[in-house]
CSV table of C-alpha atoms in Angstrom, one decimal:
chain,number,residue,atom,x,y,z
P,158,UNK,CA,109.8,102.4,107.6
P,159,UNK,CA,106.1,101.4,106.3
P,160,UNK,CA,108.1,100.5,102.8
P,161,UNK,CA,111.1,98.6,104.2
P,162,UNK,CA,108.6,96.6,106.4
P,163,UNK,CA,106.5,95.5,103.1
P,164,UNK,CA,109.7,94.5,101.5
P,165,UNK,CA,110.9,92.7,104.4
P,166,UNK,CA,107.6,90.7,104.4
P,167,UNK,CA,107.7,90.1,100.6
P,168,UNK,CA,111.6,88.6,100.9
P,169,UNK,CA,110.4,86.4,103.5
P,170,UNK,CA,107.4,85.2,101.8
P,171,UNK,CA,110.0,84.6,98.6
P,172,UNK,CA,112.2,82.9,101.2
P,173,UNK,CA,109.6,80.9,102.5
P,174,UNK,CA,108.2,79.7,99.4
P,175,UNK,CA,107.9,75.5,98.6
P,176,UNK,CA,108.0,75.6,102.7
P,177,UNK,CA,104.5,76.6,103.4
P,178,UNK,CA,101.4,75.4,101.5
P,179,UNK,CA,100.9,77.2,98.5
P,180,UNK,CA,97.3,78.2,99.6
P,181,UNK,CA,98.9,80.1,102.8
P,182,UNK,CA,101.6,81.4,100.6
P,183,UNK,CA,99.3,83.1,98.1
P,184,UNK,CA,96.5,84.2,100.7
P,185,UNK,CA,99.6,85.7,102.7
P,186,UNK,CA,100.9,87.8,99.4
P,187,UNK,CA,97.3,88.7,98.7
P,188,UNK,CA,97.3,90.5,102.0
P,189,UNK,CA,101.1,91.8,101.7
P,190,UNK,CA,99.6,93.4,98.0
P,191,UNK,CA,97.1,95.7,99.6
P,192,UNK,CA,100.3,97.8,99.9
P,193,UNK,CA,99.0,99.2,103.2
P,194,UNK,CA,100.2,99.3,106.6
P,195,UNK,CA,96.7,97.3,107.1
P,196,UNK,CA,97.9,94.7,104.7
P,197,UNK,CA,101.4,94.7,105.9
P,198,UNK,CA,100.6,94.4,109.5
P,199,UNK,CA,97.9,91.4,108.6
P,200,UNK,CA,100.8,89.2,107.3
P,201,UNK,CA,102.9,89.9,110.1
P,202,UNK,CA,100.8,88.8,112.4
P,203,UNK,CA,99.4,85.8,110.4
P,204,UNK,CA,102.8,84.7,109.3
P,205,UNK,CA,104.4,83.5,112.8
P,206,UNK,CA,101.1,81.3,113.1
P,207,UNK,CA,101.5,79.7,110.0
P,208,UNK,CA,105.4,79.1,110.5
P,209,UNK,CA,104.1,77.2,114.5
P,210,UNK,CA,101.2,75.2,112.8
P,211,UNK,CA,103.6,73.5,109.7
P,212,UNK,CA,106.1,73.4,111.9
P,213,UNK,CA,108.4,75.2,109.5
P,214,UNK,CA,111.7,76.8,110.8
P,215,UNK,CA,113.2,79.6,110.2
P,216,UNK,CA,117.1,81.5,109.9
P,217,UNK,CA,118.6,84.1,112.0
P,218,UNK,CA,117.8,86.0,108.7
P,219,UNK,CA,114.1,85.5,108.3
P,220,UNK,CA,113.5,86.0,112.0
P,221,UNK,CA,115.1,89.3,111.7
P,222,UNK,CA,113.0,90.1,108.3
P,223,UNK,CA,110.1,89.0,110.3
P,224,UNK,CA,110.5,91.2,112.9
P,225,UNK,CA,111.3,94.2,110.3
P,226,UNK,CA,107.3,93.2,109.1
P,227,UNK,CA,106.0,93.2,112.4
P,228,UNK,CA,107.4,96.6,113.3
P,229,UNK,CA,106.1,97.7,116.7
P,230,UNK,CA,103.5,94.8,117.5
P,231,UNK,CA,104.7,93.5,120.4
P,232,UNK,CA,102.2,90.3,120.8
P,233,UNK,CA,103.9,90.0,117.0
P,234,UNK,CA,107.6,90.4,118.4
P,235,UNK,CA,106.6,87.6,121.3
P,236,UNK,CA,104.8,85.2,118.6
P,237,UNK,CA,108.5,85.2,116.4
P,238,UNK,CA,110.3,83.9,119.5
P,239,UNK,CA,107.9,80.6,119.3
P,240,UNK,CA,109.5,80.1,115.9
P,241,UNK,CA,111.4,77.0,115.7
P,242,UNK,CA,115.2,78.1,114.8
P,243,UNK,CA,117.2,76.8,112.3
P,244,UNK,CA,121.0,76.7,111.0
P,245,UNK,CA,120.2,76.8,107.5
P,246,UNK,CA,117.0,76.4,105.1
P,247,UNK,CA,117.3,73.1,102.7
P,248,UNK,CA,115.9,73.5,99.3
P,249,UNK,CA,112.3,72.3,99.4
P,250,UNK,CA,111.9,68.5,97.9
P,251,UNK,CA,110.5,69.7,94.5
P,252,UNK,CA,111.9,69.4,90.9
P,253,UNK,CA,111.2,71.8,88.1
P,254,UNK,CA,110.6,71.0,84.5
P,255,UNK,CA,110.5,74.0,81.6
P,256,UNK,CA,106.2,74.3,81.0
P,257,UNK,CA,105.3,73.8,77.5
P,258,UNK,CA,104.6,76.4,74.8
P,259,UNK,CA,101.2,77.2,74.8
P,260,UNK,CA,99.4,81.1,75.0
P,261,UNK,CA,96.1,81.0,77.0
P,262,UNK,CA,94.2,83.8,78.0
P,263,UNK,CA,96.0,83.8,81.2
P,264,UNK,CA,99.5,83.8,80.0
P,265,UNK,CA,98.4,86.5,77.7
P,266,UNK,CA,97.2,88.5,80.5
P,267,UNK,CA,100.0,87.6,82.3
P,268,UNK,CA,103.0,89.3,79.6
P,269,UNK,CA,100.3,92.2,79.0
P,270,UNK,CA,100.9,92.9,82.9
P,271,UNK,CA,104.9,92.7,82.8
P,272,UNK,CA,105.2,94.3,79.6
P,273,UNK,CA,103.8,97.3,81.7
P,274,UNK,CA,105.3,97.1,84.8
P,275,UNK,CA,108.8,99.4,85.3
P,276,UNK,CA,111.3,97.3,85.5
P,277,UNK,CA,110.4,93.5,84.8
P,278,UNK,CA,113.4,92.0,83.4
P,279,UNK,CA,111.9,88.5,82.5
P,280,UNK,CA,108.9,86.5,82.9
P,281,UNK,CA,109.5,82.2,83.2
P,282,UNK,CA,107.4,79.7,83.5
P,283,UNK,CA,107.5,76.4,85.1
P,284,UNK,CA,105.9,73.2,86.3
P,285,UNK,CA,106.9,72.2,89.8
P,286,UNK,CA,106.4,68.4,91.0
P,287,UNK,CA,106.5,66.8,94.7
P,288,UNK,CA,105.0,67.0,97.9
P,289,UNK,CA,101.8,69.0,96.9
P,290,UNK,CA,101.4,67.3,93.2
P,291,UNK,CA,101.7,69.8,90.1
P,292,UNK,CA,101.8,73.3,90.0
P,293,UNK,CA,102.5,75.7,87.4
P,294,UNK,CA,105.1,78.5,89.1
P,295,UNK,CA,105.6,81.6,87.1
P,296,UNK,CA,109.1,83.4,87.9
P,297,UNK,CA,109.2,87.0,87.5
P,298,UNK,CA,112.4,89.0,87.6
P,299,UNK,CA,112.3,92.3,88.2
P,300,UNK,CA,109.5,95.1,88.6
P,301,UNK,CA,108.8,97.7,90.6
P,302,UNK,CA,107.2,97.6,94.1
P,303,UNK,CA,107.2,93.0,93.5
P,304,UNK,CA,104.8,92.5,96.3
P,305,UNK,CA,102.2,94.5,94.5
P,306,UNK,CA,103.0,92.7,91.1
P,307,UNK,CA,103.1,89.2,92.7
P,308,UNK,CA,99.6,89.9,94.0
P,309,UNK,CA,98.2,91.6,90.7
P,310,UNK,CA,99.3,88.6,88.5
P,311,UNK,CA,97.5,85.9,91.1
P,312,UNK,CA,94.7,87.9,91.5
P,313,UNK,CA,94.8,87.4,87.2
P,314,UNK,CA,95.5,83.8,87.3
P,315,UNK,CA,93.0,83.3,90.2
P,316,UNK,CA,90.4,84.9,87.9
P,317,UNK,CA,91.0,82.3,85.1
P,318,UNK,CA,91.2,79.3,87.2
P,319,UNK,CA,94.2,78.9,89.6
P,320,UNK,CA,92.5,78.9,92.7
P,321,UNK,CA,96.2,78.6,94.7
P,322,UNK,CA,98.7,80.4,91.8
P,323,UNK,CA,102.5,80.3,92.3
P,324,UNK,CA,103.5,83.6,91.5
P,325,UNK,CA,107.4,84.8,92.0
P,326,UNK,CA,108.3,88.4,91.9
P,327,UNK,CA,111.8,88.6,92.8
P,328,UNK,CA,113.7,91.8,93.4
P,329,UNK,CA,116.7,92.3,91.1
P,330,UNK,CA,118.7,93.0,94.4
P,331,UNK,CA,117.8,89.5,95.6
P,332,UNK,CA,120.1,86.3,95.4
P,333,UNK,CA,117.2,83.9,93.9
P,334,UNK,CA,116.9,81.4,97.3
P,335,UNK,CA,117.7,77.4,96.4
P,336,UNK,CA,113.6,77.2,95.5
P,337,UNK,CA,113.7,80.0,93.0
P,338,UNK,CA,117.3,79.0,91.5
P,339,UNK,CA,115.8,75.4,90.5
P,340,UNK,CA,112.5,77.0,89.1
P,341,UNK,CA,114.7,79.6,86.9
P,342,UNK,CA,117.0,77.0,85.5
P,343,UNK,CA,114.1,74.1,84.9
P,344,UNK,CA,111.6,76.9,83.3
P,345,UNK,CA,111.3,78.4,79.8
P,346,UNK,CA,111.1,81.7,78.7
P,347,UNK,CA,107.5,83.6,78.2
P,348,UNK,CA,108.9,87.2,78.0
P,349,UNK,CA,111.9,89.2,78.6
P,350,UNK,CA,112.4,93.2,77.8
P,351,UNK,CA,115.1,92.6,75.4
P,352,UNK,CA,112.6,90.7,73.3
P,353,UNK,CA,109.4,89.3,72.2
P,354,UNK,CA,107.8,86.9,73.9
P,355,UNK,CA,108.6,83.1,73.0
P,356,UNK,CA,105.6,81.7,70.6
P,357,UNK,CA,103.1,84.3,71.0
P,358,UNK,CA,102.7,87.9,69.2
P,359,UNK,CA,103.4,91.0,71.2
């Protein structure tokens, strides 16, 4: 139950992303990462908060992953009915361009993490533009146990700089949401497993 309630609260976050400031979005993955009932049970309660004070909605869908994440915390179970509902999430107002080549220490630390992580598929790279200005979004397909790898590589980029990263870990199960569909077709390729990575030496 412990590990279907982390994933829950990882798909939601993925769900959620572009909808919620990135500095919630990353502070709420950083919690998710501690792979812990603790860390699990910190989003939950967090999360419903978050969703009331940006006034962001959510589907029949996320409600029900959101109460998966909140597991038996009723003042949690109460907060998701405050939620506003909606039909149907619209892609956030962003457009994605592919980032340019270019191998910092970061992006090398980056492919050195996902070129040892079971199962990462592909690592892309992006720059989003709109509401919040520029950001740099990294797109991750694949890996084991995502929410600990999504919170690994920002805790990386956080150390070199990026004090709010955009880090996307998305199962290989999962249908990439509208957000992470633009991001993958407006990015360029860093790494994938059935190759080297694009401009830099592995």
């Amino acid at each position: 139950m412990a590990g279907q309630a982390v994933a829950a609260c990882h798909e939601l976050l993925l769900r959620l992303a572009g909808r919620l400031p990135d500095d919630v979005t990353w502070r709420l993955r950083d919690w998710l990462a501690d792979d812990t009932d603790h860390g699990r049970a910190a989003v939950a309660a967090t999360l419903p908060r978050a969703l009331l004070r940006n006034r962001v909605g959510i589907t029949d869908h996320e409600r029900a992953l959101l109460v998966t994440g909140a597991g038996d915390d009723a003042a949690v179970r109460r907060a998701v009915r405050a939620v506003l509902p909606i039909q149907s999430a619209d892609r956030p107002p962003f457009e994605f361009r592919a980032a340019p080549d270019g191998y910092d220490a970061a992006t090398l630390g980056v492919l050195a993490v996902a070129r040892g992580t079971a199962g990462v598929a592909e690592v892309l790279r992006s720059v989003r533009s709109g509401p919040f200005g520029e950001r740099t979004v990294l797109v991750v397909l694949g890996g084991d146990r995502p929410w600990a790898l999504a919170g690994t590589l920002q805790r990386l980029l956080r150390a070199h700089g990026d004090r709010t990263p955009c880090v996307e870990v998305l199962p290989v199960d999962l249908d990439p949401p509208p957000y992470h569909k633009a991001a993958i077709v407006g990015s360029a390729q860093m790494w994938s497993s059935t190759g080297a990575a694009v401009g830099a030496s592995t």
